[in-house]
């Protein structure tokens, strides 16, 4: 059986997600740009069924820095007047109304941490498990010296994204990496079910797990 014939895989909507962030000293990363791209299996391919993108005004303790602007092209003027992260992620959360979903991210623990930090605003997102394309790439391309997104784009012959390090171009590149990995895997029968895919590359959501209460 091929992965695309697995009923669980066919039923799942894969939501590729990426954040660009500021990294304030002594604090956790704060999002300034988010994008998602939804993929569902149709016939023998993953087809885009929706997308979302928004800029985010960071909190006062996490201002945009010159280095952030140099990397992303995002300027303070672009963020002035934008909604905060809780508002944006709450809006995105309302779109997850046709489960089941799996998030897909490159280096997924970063997204896990941000969604957990804003779990009150986006409870469905924060409770949705992920597939990590870094782990998928390690499983299917073990001989590569690195599995960074830049190297995978080059290795797979994907056109270089315009505005690399903005959330939507990075999501589009990650979605194409995801597609190419699954296409390659189909020739090897590496994964026959979504359960096997998750065993190799799954990352548990933190928002869906009960918090440890105080002992005393």
PDB file of C-alpha atoms in Angstrom:
ATOM      1  CA  UNK A   1       0.000   0.000   0.000  1.00  0.00           C
ATOM      2  CA  UNK A   2       1.201   3.487  -0.865  1.00  0.00           C
ATOM      3  CA  UNK A   3       0.907   6.351   1.605  1.00  0.00           C
ATOM      4  CA  UNK A   4      -1.654   8.162  -0.547  1.00  0.00           C
ATOM      5  CA  UNK A   5      -3.969   5.153  -0.242  1.00  0.00           C
ATOM      6  CA  UNK A   6      -3.983   5.358   3.549  1.00  0.00           C
ATOM      7  CA  UNK A   7      -7.433   6.511   4.680  1.00  0.00           C
ATOM      8  CA  UNK A   8      -6.044   8.536   7.576  1.00  0.00           C
ATOM      9  CA  UNK A   9      -3.620  10.341   5.245  1.00  0.00           C
ATOM     10  CA  UNK A  10      -6.413  11.034   2.748  1.00  0.00           C
ATOM     11  CA  UNK A  11      -8.631  12.516   5.465  1.00  0.00           C
ATOM     12  CA  UNK A  12      -5.994  14.832   6.946  1.00  0.00           C
ATOM     13  CA  UNK A  13      -5.492  18.476   6.057  1.00  0.00           C
ATOM     14  CA  UNK A  14      -1.804  19.371   6.292  1.00  0.00           C
ATOM     15  CA  UNK A  15      -1.287  22.990   7.311  1.00  0.00           C
ATOM     16  CA  UNK A  16       2.231  24.207   6.588  1.00  0.00           C
ATOM     17  CA  UNK A  17       3.116  26.994   9.032  1.00  0.00           C
ATOM     18  CA  UNK A  18       6.012  29.394   9.564  1.00  0.00           C
ATOM     19  CA  UNK A  19       6.769  32.318  11.865  1.00  0.00           C
ATOM     20  CA  UNK A  20       9.331  35.063  11.600  1.00  0.00           C
ATOM     21  CA  UNK A  21      10.248  36.330  15.040  1.00  0.00           C
ATOM     22  CA  UNK A  22      12.170  38.756  17.150  1.00  0.00           C
ATOM     23  CA  UNK A  23      14.401  37.198  19.807  1.00  0.00           C
ATOM     24  CA  UNK A  24      14.561  39.558  22.790  1.00  0.00           C
ATOM     25  CA  UNK A  25      17.327  38.892  25.303  1.00  0.00           C
ATOM     26  CA  UNK A  26      16.008  37.026  28.313  1.00  0.00           C
ATOM     27  CA  UNK A  27      12.644  36.320  26.681  1.00  0.00           C
ATOM     28  CA  UNK A  28      11.112  33.791  24.334  1.00  0.00           C
ATOM     29  CA  UNK A  29      10.791  34.549  20.595  1.00  0.00           C
ATOM     30  CA  UNK A  30       7.886  36.785  19.600  1.00  0.00           C
ATOM     31  CA  UNK A  31       6.208  36.453  16.179  1.00  0.00           C
ATOM     32  CA  UNK A  32       6.202  39.361  13.723  1.00  0.00           C
ATOM     33  CA  UNK A  33       5.070  37.461  10.602  1.00  0.00           C
ATOM     34  CA  UNK A  34       3.006  34.293  10.195  1.00  0.00           C
ATOM     35  CA  UNK A  35       1.836  32.311   7.193  1.00  0.00           C
ATOM     36  CA  UNK A  36       0.018  29.047   6.600  1.00  0.00           C
ATOM     37  CA  UNK A  37      -0.765  26.998   3.513  1.00  0.00           C
ATOM     38  CA  UNK A  38      -3.325  24.177   3.667  1.00  0.00           C
ATOM     39  CA  UNK A  39      -2.823  20.995   1.626  1.00  0.00           C
ATOM     40  CA  UNK A  40      -5.255  18.136   1.052  1.00  0.00           C
ATOM     41  CA  UNK A  41      -4.797  14.956  -0.938  1.00  0.00           C
ATOM     42  CA  UNK A  42      -6.655  15.009  -4.245  1.00  0.00           C
ATOM     43  CA  UNK A  43      -6.105  12.068  -6.586  1.00  0.00           C
ATOM     44  CA  UNK A  44      -2.348  11.458  -6.393  1.00  0.00           C
ATOM     45  CA  UNK A  45      -1.120  14.858  -5.228  1.00  0.00           C
ATOM     46  CA  UNK A  46      -1.309  17.350  -2.382  1.00  0.00           C
ATOM     47  CA  UNK A  47      -3.311  20.360  -3.534  1.00  0.00           C
ATOM     48  CA  UNK A  48      -3.463  23.787  -1.903  1.00  0.00           C
ATOM     49  CA  UNK A  49      -6.897  24.521  -0.429  1.00  0.00           C
ATOM     50  CA  UNK A  50      -6.233  27.778   1.395  1.00  0.00           C
ATOM     51  CA  UNK A  51      -3.646  30.176   2.757  1.00  0.00           C
ATOM     52  CA  UNK A  52      -3.289  32.841   5.432  1.00  0.00           C
ATOM     53  CA  UNK A  53      -0.659  35.468   6.116  1.00  0.00           C
ATOM     54  CA  UNK A  54      -0.369  38.438   8.465  1.00  0.00           C
ATOM     55  CA  UNK A  55       2.159  40.793   9.966  1.00  0.00           C
ATOM     56  CA  UNK A  56       2.173  41.046  13.754  1.00  0.00           C
ATOM     57  CA  UNK A  57       3.038  43.947  16.033  1.00  0.00           C
ATOM     58  CA  UNK A  58       5.494  42.620  18.653  1.00  0.00           C
ATOM     59  CA  UNK A  59       5.160  43.489  22.350  1.00  0.00           C
ATOM     60  CA  UNK A  60       7.193  46.371  23.763  1.00  0.00           C
ATOM     61  CA  UNK A  61       9.781  44.050  25.317  1.00  0.00           C
ATOM     62  CA  UNK A  62      10.555  42.519  21.900  1.00  0.00           C
ATOM     63  CA  UNK A  63      11.091  45.399  19.447  1.00  0.00           C
ATOM     64  CA  UNK A  64      12.158  44.779  15.885  1.00  0.00           C
ATOM     65  CA  UNK A  65      15.939  45.098  15.585  1.00  0.00           C
ATOM     66  CA  UNK A  66      18.174  46.179  12.726  1.00  0.00           C
ATOM     67  CA  UNK A  67      19.288  42.553  12.309  1.00  0.00           C
ATOM     68  CA  UNK A  68      15.646  41.424  12.101  1.00  0.00           C
ATOM     69  CA  UNK A  69      15.058  43.922   9.306  1.00  0.00           C
ATOM     70  CA  UNK A  70      18.222  42.867   7.483  1.00  0.00           C
ATOM     71  CA  UNK A  71      17.142  39.221   7.550  1.00  0.00           C
ATOM     72  CA  UNK A  72      13.438  39.561   6.796  1.00  0.00           C
ATOM     73  CA  UNK A  73      13.024  42.906   5.074  1.00  0.00           C
ATOM     74  CA  UNK A  74      10.343  43.776   7.628  1.00  0.00           C
ATOM     75  CA  UNK A  75      10.632  47.369   8.876  1.00  0.00           C
ATOM     76  CA  UNK A  76       9.191  49.093  11.959  1.00  0.00           C
ATOM     77  CA  UNK A  77       6.835  51.062   9.702  1.00  0.00           C
ATOM     78  CA  UNK A  78       5.421  47.818   8.338  1.00  0.00           C
ATOM     79  CA  UNK A  79       4.556  46.624  11.856  1.00  0.00           C
ATOM     80  CA  UNK A  80       3.205  49.909  13.175  1.00  0.00           C
ATOM     81  CA  UNK A  81      -0.549  49.607  13.597  1.00  0.00           C
ATOM     82  CA  UNK A  82      -0.626  45.843  12.978  1.00  0.00           C
ATOM     83  CA  UNK A  83      -2.605  43.638  15.395  1.00  0.00           C
ATOM     84  CA  UNK A  84      -0.809  41.797  18.182  1.00  0.00           C
ATOM     85  CA  UNK A  85      -0.032  38.084  18.112  1.00  0.00           C
ATOM     86  CA  UNK A  86      -3.035  37.035  20.184  1.00  0.00           C
ATOM     87  CA  UNK A  87      -5.420  38.784  17.787  1.00  0.00           C
ATOM     88  CA  UNK A  88      -3.808  37.347  14.653  1.00  0.00           C
ATOM     89  CA  UNK A  89      -3.531  33.808  15.994  1.00  0.00           C
ATOM     90  CA  UNK A  90      -7.109  33.851  17.258  1.00  0.00           C
ATOM     91  CA  UNK A  91      -8.208  34.781  13.731  1.00  0.00           C
ATOM     92  CA  UNK A  92      -6.120  31.970  12.262  1.00  0.00           C
ATOM     93  CA  UNK A  93      -7.443  29.529  14.858  1.00  0.00           C
ATOM     94  CA  UNK A  94     -11.028  30.000  13.670  1.00  0.00           C
ATOM     95  CA  UNK A  95     -10.033  28.572  10.277  1.00  0.00           C
ATOM     96  CA  UNK A  96      -9.376  25.116  11.739  1.00  0.00           C
ATOM     97  CA  UNK A  97     -13.005  24.077  11.517  1.00  0.00           C
ATOM     98  CA  UNK A  98     -12.786  20.936   9.340  1.00  0.00           C
ATOM     99  CA  UNK A  99     -10.538  18.451  11.197  1.00  0.00           C
ATOM    100  CA  UNK A 100      -8.472  16.342  11.221  1.00  0.00           C
ATOM    101  CA  UNK A 101      -5.401  18.567  10.841  1.00  0.00           C
ATOM    102  CA  UNK A 102      -1.651  18.174  11.117  1.00  0.00           C
ATOM    103  CA  UNK A 103       0.666  21.151  11.088  1.00  0.00           C
ATOM    104  CA  UNK A 104       3.840  20.917   9.015  1.00  0.00           C
ATOM    105  CA  UNK A 105       6.901  23.027   9.812  1.00  0.00           C
ATOM    106  CA  UNK A 106      10.617  23.113   9.183  1.00  0.00           C
ATOM    107  CA  UNK A 107      12.226  22.763  12.612  1.00  0.00           C
ATOM    108  CA  UNK A 108       8.808  22.345  14.196  1.00  0.00           C
ATOM    109  CA  UNK A 109       9.788  22.891  17.878  1.00  0.00           C
ATOM    110  CA  UNK A 110       9.990  26.619  17.114  1.00  0.00           C
ATOM    111  CA  UNK A 111       6.344  26.689  16.024  1.00  0.00           C
ATOM    112  CA  UNK A 112       5.341  24.447  18.932  1.00  0.00           C
ATOM    113  CA  UNK A 113       6.808  26.917  21.421  1.00  0.00           C
ATOM    114  CA  UNK A 114       5.150  29.988  19.907  1.00  0.00           C
ATOM    115  CA  UNK A 115       1.741  28.325  19.657  1.00  0.00           C
ATOM    116  CA  UNK A 116       2.022  27.130  23.241  1.00  0.00           C
ATOM    117  CA  UNK A 117       2.878  30.639  24.435  1.00  0.00           C
ATOM    118  CA  UNK A 118      -0.341  31.882  22.783  1.00  0.00           C
ATOM    119  CA  UNK A 119      -2.456  28.820  23.539  1.00  0.00           C
ATOM    120  CA  UNK A 120      -5.226  30.879  25.170  1.00  0.00           C
ATOM    121  CA  UNK A 121      -5.733  32.772  21.897  1.00  0.00           C
ATOM    122  CA  UNK A 122      -5.370  29.768  19.561  1.00  0.00           C
ATOM    123  CA  UNK A 123      -6.361  26.627  21.479  1.00  0.00           C
ATOM    124  CA  UNK A 124      -6.968  24.504  18.381  1.00  0.00           C
ATOM    125  CA  UNK A 125      -3.642  25.410  16.786  1.00  0.00           C
ATOM    126  CA  UNK A 126      -1.782  24.896  20.046  1.00  0.00           C
ATOM    127  CA  UNK A 127      -3.315  21.427  20.434  1.00  0.00           C
ATOM    128  CA  UNK A 128      -2.585  20.295  16.851  1.00  0.00           C
ATOM    129  CA  UNK A 129       0.372  17.927  16.411  1.00  0.00           C
ATOM    130  CA  UNK A 130       3.030  18.584  13.786  1.00  0.00           C
ATOM    131  CA  UNK A 131       5.228  16.917  11.209  1.00  0.00           C
ATOM    132  CA  UNK A 132       8.784  18.251  11.084  1.00  0.00           C
ATOM    133  CA  UNK A 133      10.243  18.440   7.573  1.00  0.00           C
ATOM    134  CA  UNK A 134      13.739  18.448   9.078  1.00  0.00           C
ATOM    135  CA  UNK A 135      13.072  14.982  10.496  1.00  0.00           C
ATOM    136  CA  UNK A 136      11.418  13.829   7.270  1.00  0.00           C
ATOM    137  CA  UNK A 137      14.450  14.988   5.288  1.00  0.00           C
ATOM    138  CA  UNK A 138      16.859  13.244   7.662  1.00  0.00           C
ATOM    139  CA  UNK A 139      14.914  10.012   7.206  1.00  0.00           C
ATOM    140  CA  UNK A 140      14.759  10.134   3.405  1.00  0.00           C
ATOM    141  CA  UNK A 141      18.054  11.934   2.615  1.00  0.00           C
ATOM    142  CA  UNK A 142      20.414  10.584   5.294  1.00  0.00           C
ATOM    143  CA  UNK A 143      23.554  11.347   3.269  1.00  0.00           C
ATOM    144  CA  UNK A 144      23.035  15.114   3.201  1.00  0.00           C
ATOM    145  CA  UNK A 145      25.447  16.990   5.445  1.00  0.00           C
ATOM    146  CA  UNK A 146      22.682  19.348   6.569  1.00  0.00           C
ATOM    147  CA  UNK A 147      18.904  19.453   6.388  1.00  0.00           C
ATOM    148  CA  UNK A 148      18.482  23.210   6.630  1.00  0.00           C
ATOM    149  CA  UNK A 149      15.773  24.636   4.409  1.00  0.00           C
ATOM    150  CA  UNK A 150      18.291  26.456   2.194  1.00  0.00           C
ATOM    151  CA  UNK A 151      20.187  23.259   1.463  1.00  0.00           C
ATOM    152  CA  UNK A 152      17.004  21.273   0.768  1.00  0.00           C
ATOM    153  CA  UNK A 153      15.765  23.944  -1.645  1.00  0.00           C
ATOM    154  CA  UNK A 154      19.064  23.651  -3.520  1.00  0.00           C
ATOM    155  CA  UNK A 155      19.234  19.837  -3.320  1.00  0.00           C
ATOM    156  CA  UNK A 156      15.689  19.371  -4.627  1.00  0.00           C
ATOM    157  CA  UNK A 157      16.004  21.948  -7.394  1.00  0.00           C
ATOM    158  CA  UNK A 158      13.224  24.145  -6.025  1.00  0.00           C
ATOM    159  CA  UNK A 159      13.252  27.718  -7.413  1.00  0.00           C
ATOM    160  CA  UNK A 160      14.755  30.088  -4.855  1.00  0.00           C
ATOM    161  CA  UNK A 161      11.967  31.926  -3.012  1.00  0.00           C
ATOM    162  CA  UNK A 162      11.636  35.638  -3.518  1.00  0.00           C
ATOM    163  CA  UNK A 163      11.802  37.317  -0.089  1.00  0.00           C
ATOM    164  CA  UNK A 164      13.359  34.305   1.611  1.00  0.00           C
ATOM    165  CA  UNK A 165      12.894  34.695   5.388  1.00  0.00           C
ATOM    166  CA  UNK A 166       9.415  36.131   5.037  1.00  0.00           C
ATOM    167  CA  UNK A 167       6.772  33.759   6.354  1.00  0.00           C
ATOM    168  CA  UNK A 168       4.779  33.089   3.175  1.00  0.00           C
ATOM    169  CA  UNK A 169       7.742  32.452   0.847  1.00  0.00           C
ATOM    170  CA  UNK A 170       9.208  30.136   3.478  1.00  0.00           C
ATOM    171  CA  UNK A 171       5.880  28.323   3.852  1.00  0.00           C
ATOM    172  CA  UNK A 172       5.651  27.873   0.083  1.00  0.00           C
ATOM    173  CA  UNK A 173       9.205  26.466   0.018  1.00  0.00           C
ATOM    174  CA  UNK A 174       8.492  24.155   2.961  1.00  0.00           C
ATOM    175  CA  UNK A 175       5.288  22.921   1.306  1.00  0.00           C
ATOM    176  CA  UNK A 176       7.245  22.072  -1.848  1.00  0.00           C
ATOM    177  CA  UNK A 177       9.935  20.297   0.198  1.00  0.00           C
ATOM    178  CA  UNK A 178       7.151  18.313   1.887  1.00  0.00           C
ATOM    179  CA  UNK A 179       5.660  17.333  -1.468  1.00  0.00           C
ATOM    180  CA  UNK A 180       9.042  16.331  -2.914  1.00  0.00           C
ATOM    181  CA  UNK A 181       9.940  14.244   0.134  1.00  0.00           C
ATOM    182  CA  UNK A 182       6.654  12.328  -0.083  1.00  0.00           C
ATOM    183  CA  UNK A 183       7.094  11.813  -3.830  1.00  0.00           C
ATOM    184  CA  UNK A 184      10.588  10.427  -3.269  1.00  0.00           C
ATOM    185  CA  UNK A 185       9.400   8.258  -0.403  1.00  0.00           C
ATOM    186  CA  UNK A 186       6.700   6.736  -2.628  1.00  0.00           C
ATOM    187  CA  UNK A 187       9.429   5.181  -4.769  1.00  0.00           C
ATOM    188  CA  UNK A 188      10.978   3.501  -1.724  1.00  0.00           C
ATOM    189  CA  UNK A 189       7.849   2.470   0.244  1.00  0.00           C
ATOM    190  CA  UNK A 190       9.456   4.165   3.243  1.00  0.00           C
ATOM    191  CA  UNK A 191       6.048   5.188   4.618  1.00  0.00           C
ATOM    192  CA  UNK A 192       2.857   3.298   3.886  1.00  0.00           C
ATOM    193  CA  UNK A 193       0.628   4.975   6.494  1.00  0.00           C
ATOM    194  CA  UNK A 194       0.327   8.336   8.202  1.00  0.00           C
ATOM    195  CA  UNK A 195       1.054   6.542  11.457  1.00  0.00           C
ATOM    196  CA  UNK A 196       4.494   5.554  10.107  1.00  0.00           C
ATOM    197  CA  UNK A 197       5.093   9.099   8.891  1.00  0.00           C
ATOM    198  CA  UNK A 198       4.304  10.458  12.347  1.00  0.00           C
ATOM    199  CA  UNK A 199       6.524   7.876  13.992  1.00  0.00           C
ATOM    200  CA  UNK A 200       9.527   9.208  12.065  1.00  0.00           C
ATOM    201  CA  UNK A 201       8.749  12.924  12.048  1.00  0.00           C
ATOM    202  CA  UNK A 202       5.906  13.692  14.431  1.00  0.00           C
ATOM    203  CA  UNK A 203       6.169  16.409  17.058  1.00  0.00           C
ATOM    204  CA  UNK A 204       3.552  16.496  19.805  1.00  0.00           C
ATOM    205  CA  UNK A 205       1.644  19.708  20.416  1.00  0.00           C
ATOM    206  CA  UNK A 206       2.158  21.157  23.871  1.00  0.00           C
ATOM    207  CA  UNK A 207      -1.194  22.891  24.017  1.00  0.00           C
ATOM    208  CA  UNK A 208      -3.088  19.618  24.058  1.00  0.00           C
ATOM    209  CA  UNK A 209      -1.359  18.255  27.121  1.00  0.00           C
ATOM    210  CA  UNK A 210      -2.580  18.903  30.684  1.00  0.00           C
ATOM    211  CA  UNK A 211      -0.280  21.070  32.781  1.00  0.00           C
ATOM    212  CA  UNK A 212       1.357  19.586  35.872  1.00  0.00           C
ATOM    213  CA  UNK A 213      -0.344  21.002  38.950  1.00  0.00           C
ATOM    214  CA  UNK A 214       1.453  22.019  42.107  1.00  0.00           C
ATOM    215  CA  UNK A 215       2.326  19.148  44.400  1.00  0.00           C
ATOM    216  CA  UNK A 216       1.536  21.060  47.568  1.00  0.00           C
TER     217      UNK A 216
END
